[in-house]
Tab-separated table of C-alpha atoms in Angstrom:
chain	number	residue	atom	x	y	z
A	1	UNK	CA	-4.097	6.570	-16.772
A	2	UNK	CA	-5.791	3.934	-14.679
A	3	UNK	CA	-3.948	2.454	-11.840
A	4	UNK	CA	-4.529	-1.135	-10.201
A	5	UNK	CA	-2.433	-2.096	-7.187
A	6	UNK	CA	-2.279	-6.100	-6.295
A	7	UNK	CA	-1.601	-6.599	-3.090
A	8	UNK	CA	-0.661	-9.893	-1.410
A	9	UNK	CA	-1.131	-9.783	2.056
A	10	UNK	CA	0.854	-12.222	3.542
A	11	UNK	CA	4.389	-11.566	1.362
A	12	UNK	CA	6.985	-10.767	3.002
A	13	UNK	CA	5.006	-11.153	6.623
A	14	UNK	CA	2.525	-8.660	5.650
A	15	UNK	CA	4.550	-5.885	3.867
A	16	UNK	CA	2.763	-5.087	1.368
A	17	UNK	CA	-0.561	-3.993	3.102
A	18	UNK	CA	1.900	-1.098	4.822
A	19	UNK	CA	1.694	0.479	0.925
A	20	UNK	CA	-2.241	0.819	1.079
A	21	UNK	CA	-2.155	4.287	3.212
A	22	UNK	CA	0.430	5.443	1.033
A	23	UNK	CA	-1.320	4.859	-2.042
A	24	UNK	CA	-4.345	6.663	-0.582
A	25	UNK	CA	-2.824	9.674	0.123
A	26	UNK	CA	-0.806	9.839	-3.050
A	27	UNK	CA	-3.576	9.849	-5.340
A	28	UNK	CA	-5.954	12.367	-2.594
A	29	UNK	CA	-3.007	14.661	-2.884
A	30	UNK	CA	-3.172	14.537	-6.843
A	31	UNK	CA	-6.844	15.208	-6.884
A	32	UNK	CA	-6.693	18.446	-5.018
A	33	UNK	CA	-4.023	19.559	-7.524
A	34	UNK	CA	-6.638	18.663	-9.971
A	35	UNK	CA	-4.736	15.821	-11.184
A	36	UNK	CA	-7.609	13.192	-10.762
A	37	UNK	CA	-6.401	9.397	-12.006
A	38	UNK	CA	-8.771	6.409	-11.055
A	39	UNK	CA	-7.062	3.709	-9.249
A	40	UNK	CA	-7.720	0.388	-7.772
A	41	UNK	CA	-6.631	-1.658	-4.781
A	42	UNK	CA	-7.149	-5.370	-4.821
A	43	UNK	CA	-6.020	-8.125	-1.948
A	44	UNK	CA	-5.196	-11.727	-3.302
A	45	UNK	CA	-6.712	-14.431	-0.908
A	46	UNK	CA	-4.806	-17.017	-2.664
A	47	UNK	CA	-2.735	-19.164	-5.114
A	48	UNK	CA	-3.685	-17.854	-8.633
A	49	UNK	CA	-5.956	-14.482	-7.086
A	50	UNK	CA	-3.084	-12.103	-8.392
A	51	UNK	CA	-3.833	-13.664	-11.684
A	52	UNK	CA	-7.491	-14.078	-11.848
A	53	UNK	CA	-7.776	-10.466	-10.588
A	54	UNK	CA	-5.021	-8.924	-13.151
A	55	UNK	CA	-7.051	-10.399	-15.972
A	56	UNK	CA	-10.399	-9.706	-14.864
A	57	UNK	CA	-9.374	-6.252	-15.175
A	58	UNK	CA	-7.238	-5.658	-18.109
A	59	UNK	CA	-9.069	-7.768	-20.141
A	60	UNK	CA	-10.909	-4.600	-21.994
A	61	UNK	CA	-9.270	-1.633	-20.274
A	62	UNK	CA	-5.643	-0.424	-20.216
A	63	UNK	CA	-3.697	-0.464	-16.950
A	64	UNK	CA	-0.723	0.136	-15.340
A	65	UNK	CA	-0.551	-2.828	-13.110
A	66	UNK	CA	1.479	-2.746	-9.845
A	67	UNK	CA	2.487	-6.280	-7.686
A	68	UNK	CA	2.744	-5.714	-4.301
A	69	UNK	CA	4.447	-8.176	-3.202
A	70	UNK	CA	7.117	-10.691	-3.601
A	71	UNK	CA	8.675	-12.726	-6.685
A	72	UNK	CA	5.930	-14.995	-6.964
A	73	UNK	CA	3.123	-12.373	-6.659
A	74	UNK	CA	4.870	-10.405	-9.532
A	75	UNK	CA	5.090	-13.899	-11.550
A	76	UNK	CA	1.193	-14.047	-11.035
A	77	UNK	CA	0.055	-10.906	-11.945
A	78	UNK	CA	2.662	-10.725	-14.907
A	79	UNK	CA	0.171	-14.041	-16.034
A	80	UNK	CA	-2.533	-12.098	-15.946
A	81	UNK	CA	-1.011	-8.721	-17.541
A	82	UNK	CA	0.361	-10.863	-20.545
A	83	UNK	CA	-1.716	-10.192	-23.970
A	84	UNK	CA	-2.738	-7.509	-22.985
A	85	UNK	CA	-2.461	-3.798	-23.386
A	86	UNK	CA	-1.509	-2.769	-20.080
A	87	UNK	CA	1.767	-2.422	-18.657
A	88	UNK	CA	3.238	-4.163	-15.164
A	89	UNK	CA	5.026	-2.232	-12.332
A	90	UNK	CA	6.230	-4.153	-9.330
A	91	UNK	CA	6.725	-2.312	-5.520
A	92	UNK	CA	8.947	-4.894	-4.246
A	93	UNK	CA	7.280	-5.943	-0.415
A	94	UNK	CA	8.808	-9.847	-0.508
A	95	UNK	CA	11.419	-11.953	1.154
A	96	UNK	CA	13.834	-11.901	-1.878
A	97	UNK	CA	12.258	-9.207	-4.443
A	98	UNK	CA	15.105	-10.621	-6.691
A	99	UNK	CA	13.636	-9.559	-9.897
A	100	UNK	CA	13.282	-5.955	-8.533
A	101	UNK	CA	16.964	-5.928	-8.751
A	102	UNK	CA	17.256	-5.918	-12.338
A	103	UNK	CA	15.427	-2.530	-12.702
A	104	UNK	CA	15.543	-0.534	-9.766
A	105	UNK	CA	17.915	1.375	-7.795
A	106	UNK	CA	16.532	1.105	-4.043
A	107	UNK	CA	14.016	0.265	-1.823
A	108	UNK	CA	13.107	3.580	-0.042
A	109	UNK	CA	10.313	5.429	1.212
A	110	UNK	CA	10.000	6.998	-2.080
A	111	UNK	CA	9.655	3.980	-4.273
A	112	UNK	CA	5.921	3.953	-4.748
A	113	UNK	CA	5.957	7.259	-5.927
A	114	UNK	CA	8.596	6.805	-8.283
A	115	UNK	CA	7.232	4.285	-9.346
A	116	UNK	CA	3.624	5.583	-10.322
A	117	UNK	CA	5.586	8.286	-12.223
A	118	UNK	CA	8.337	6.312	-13.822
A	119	UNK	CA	8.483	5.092	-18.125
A	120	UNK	CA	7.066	2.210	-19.569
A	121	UNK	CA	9.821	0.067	-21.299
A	122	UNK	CA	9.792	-3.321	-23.282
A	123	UNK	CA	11.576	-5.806	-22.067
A	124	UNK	CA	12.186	-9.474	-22.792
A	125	UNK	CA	9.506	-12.409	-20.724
A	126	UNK	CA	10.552	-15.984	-20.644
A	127	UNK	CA	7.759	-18.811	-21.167
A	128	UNK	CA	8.488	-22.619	-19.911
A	129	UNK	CA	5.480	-24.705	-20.172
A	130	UNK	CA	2.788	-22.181	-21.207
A	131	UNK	CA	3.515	-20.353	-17.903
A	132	UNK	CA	4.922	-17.093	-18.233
A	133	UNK	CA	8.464	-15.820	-15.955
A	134	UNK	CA	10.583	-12.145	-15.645
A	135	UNK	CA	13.038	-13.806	-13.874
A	136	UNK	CA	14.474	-17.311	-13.614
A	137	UNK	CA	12.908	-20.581	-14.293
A	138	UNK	CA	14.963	-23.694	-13.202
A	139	UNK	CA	14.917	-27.439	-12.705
A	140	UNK	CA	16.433	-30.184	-10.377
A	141	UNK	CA	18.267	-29.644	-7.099
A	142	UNK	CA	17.092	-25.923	-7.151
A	143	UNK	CA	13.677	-26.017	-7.408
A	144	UNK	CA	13.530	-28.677	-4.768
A	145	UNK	CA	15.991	-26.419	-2.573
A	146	UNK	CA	13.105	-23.383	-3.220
A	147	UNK	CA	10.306	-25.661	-2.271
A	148	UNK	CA	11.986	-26.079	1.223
A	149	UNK	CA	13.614	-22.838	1.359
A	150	UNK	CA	9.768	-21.761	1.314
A	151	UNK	CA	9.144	-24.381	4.283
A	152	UNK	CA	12.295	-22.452	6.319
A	153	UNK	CA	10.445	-18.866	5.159
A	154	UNK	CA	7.573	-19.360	7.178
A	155	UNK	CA	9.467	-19.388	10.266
A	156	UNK	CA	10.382	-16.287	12.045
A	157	UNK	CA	14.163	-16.889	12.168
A	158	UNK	CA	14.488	-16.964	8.002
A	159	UNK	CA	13.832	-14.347	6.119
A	160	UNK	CA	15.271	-13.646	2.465
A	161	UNK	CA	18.779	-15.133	1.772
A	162	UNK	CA	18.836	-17.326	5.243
A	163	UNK	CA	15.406	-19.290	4.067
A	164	UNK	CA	16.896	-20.251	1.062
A	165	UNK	CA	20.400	-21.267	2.213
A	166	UNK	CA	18.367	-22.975	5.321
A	167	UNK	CA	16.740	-24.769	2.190
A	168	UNK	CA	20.413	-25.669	0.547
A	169	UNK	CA	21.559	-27.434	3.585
A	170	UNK	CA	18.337	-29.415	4.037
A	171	UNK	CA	17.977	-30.517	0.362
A	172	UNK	CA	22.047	-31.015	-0.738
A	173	UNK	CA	23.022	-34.269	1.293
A	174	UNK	CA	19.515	-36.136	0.051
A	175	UNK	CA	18.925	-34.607	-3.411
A	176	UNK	CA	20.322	-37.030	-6.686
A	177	UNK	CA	20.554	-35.831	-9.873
A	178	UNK	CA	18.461	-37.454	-12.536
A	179	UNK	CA	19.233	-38.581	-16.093
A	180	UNK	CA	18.047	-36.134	-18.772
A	181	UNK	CA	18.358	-34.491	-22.558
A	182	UNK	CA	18.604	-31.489	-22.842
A	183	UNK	CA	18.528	-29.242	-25.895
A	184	UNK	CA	19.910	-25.931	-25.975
A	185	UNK	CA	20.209	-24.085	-29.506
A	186	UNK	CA	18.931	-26.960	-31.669
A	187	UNK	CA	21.719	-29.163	-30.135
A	188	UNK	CA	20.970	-32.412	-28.025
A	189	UNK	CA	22.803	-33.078	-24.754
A	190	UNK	CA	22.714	-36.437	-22.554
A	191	UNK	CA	23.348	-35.211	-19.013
A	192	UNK	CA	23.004	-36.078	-15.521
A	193	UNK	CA	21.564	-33.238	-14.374
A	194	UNK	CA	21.676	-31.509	-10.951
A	195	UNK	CA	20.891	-28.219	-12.055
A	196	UNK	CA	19.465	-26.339	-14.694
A	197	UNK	CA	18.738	-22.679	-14.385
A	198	UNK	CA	16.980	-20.639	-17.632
A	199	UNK	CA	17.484	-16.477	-16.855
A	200	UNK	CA	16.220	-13.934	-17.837
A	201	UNK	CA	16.967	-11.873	-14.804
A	202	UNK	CA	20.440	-11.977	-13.032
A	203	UNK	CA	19.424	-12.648	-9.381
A	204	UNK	CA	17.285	-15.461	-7.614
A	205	UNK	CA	17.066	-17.057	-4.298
A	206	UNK	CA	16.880	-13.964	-2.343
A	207	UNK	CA	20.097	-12.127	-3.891
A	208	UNK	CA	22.203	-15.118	-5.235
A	209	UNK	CA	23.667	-13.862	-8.833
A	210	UNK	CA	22.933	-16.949	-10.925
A	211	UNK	CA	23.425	-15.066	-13.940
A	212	UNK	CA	25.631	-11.971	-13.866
A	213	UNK	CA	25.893	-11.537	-17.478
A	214	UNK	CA	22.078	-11.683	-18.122
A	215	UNK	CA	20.142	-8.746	-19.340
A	216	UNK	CA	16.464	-8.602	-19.755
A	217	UNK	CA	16.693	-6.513	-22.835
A	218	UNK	CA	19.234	-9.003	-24.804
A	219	UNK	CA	16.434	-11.040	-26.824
A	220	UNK	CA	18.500	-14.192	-25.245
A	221	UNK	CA	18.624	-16.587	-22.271
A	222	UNK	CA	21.909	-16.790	-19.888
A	223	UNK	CA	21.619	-21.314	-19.519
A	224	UNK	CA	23.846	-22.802	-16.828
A	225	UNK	CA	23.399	-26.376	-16.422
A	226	UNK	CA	25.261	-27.982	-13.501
A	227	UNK	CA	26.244	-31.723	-13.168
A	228	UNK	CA	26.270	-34.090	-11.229
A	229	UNK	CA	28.440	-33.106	-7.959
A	230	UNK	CA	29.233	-35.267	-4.935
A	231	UNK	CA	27.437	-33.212	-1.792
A	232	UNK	CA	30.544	-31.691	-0.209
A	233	UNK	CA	31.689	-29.699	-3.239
A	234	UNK	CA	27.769	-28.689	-3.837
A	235	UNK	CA	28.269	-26.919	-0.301
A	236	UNK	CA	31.521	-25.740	-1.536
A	237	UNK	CA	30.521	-23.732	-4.875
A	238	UNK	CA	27.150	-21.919	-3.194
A	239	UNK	CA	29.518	-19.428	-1.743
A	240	UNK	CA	30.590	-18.849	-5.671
A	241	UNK	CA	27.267	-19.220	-7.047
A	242	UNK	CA	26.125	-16.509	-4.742
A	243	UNK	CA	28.766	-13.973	-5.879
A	244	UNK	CA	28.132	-14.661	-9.286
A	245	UNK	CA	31.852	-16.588	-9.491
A	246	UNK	CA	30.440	-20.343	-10.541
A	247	UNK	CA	31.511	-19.993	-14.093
A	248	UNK	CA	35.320	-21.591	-13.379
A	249	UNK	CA	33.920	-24.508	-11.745
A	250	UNK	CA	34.155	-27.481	-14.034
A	251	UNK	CA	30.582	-28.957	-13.447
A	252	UNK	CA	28.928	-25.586	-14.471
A	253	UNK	CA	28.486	-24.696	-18.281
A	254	UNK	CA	27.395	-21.929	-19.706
A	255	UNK	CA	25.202	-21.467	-23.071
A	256	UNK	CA	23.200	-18.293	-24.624
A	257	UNK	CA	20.269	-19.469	-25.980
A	258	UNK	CA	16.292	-18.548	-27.146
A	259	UNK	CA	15.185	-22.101	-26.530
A	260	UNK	CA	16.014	-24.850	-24.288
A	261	UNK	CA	14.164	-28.108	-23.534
A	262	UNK	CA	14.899	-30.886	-21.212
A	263	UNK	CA	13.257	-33.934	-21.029
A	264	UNK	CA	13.375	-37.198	-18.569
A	265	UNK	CA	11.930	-40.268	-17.792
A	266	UNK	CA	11.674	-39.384	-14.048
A	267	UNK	CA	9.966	-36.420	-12.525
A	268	UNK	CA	11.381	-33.693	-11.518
A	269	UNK	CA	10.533	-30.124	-9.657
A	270	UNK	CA	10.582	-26.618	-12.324
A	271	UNK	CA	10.863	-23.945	-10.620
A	272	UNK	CA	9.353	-20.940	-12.482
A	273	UNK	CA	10.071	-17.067	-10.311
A	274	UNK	CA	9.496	-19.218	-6.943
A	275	UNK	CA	6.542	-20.961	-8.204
A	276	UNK	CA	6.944	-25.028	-8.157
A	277	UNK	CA	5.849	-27.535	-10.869
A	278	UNK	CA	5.925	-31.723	-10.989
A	279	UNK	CA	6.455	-32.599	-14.644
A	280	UNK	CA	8.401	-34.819	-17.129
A	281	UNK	CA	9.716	-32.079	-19.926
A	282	UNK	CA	9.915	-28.163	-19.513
A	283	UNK	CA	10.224	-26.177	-23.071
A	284	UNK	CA	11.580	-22.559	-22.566
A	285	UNK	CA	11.451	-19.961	-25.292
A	286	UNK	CA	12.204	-16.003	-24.761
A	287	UNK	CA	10.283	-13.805	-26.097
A	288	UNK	CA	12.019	-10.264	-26.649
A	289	UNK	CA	10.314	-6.962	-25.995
A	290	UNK	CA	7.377	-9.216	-24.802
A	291	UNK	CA	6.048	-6.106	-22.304
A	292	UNK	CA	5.901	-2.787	-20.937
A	293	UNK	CA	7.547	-2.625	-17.427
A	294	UNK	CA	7.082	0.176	-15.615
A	295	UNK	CA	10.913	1.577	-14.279
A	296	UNK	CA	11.090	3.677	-11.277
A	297	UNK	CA	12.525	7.416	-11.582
A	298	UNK	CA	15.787	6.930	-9.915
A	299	UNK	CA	16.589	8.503	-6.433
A	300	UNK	CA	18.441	12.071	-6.801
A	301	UNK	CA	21.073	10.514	-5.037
């Protein structure tokens, strides 16, 4: 088995690069047992790198590909590991690592080592706009709430959860929701929408459970489209939203779907695993068993 690390450097204020000595002496200590594997460590410089990089290498070789890094490094590299034959591993070294949550157990210092030796499984990948997602892929308030929240993250006071409701507070009292259509299950909607998040994955914004009934091995998307709120009672449900509790409020409805488009006449922010878009229309479609994840061993605990 080959093994190709992506590292981004600057996730999660530098994280990731503390994995590079442990990957070392993993692989030194399986070559005097004889156990000699070829492996890889890359650095991304950039928006797209992770991607360019991934494909660069997998394009005529099988890997196991591992993100170091946070949501949207994963996002990137699992662009450039799609149609492919290699399989993706991620070593969660983010702000939020919320998609980590969905397959692993913990972050400890044995992680990277069970996750070298863990089993490939299929799981379901989500596709809005010819850009690939593992986790959650959303338009309106949120994505413009993640946009700041990533302003807030760059400052040494926010970090995970705190950056993103820094973001909330900054974007609810001046963000309006925007006329739209929306089509969920062959079925047309007129909405005003403030919200509309497309999961895969249960968890986003740094540990907020969107979608607690999600599961990435379900061939289906978990759809919650929120309406138009007045500000106060935005502020109101987060607390709910972040506990997974949102489904009892009346502006939040719930759907199952495969596919889901939404379409308006204004522009508006899509959000796709932390990674921001300006467009028009957004078409999601899930694609099940779409690749090879690599799970962790769990912790004998």
């Amino acid at each position: 088995m080959k093994h190709l690390f992506i590292i981004n450097p600057f996730a999660g204020k530098g994280g990731g690069v503390e994995y590079v000595e442990k990957i070392e002496e993993y692989f030194m200590k399986n070559e005097e047992l004889g156990n000699v594997e070829p492996y890889y460590i890359e650095f991304t410089k950039g928006p797209g790198h992770a991607t360019e990089i991934t494909r660069k290498y997998v394009e005529n070789d099988r890997y196991r590909v591992y993100a170091v890094g946070g949501d949207g490094t994963l996002n990137e590299v699992l662009n450039g590991v799609m149609d492919s034959s290699s399989s993706l591993g991620v070593i969660p070294a983010g702000s939020g690592n919320d998609f980590f949550r969905n397959i692993g157990d913990t972050i400890d210092s044995s992680l990277l080592y069970r996750t070298i030796n863990g089993e490939e499984k299929y799981i379901d990948v989500g596709k809005v706009n010819g850009r690939y997602f593992l986790n959650v892929a959303s338009v309106g308030m949120d994505a413009e709430i993640v946009a700041n929240a990533r302003k807030f993250k760059k400052h040494p006071l926010f970090f995970g959860m705190s950056s993103y409701i820094a973001g909330i507070f900054y974007t609810v009292f001046r963000y309006k929701s925007f006329n739209s259509m929306v089509n969920i299950n062959g079925v047309e909607h007129n909405k005003e929408t403030l919200l509309l998040a497309v999961a895969n994955g249960k968890y986003y914004g740094g540990g907020m459970k969107i979608a607690p009934f999600a599961d990435i091995n379900d061939g289906n998307f978990d759809v919650y489209h929120i309406d138009k709120a007045n500000p106060l009672k935005i502020v109101l449900f987060f607390p709910q939203l972040i506990r997974g509790k949102h489904e009892s409020i009346k502006e939040v409805k719930y759907f199952r779907a495969k596919e889901i488009k939404i379409r308006s006449e204004e522009s508006f922010l899509l959000n796709v695993d932390g990674e921001i878009f300006d467009c028009c229309e957004a078409n999601f479609n899930i694609i099940p068993n779409g690749l090879r994840m690599v799970i962790p061993l769990k912790t004998s605990n």
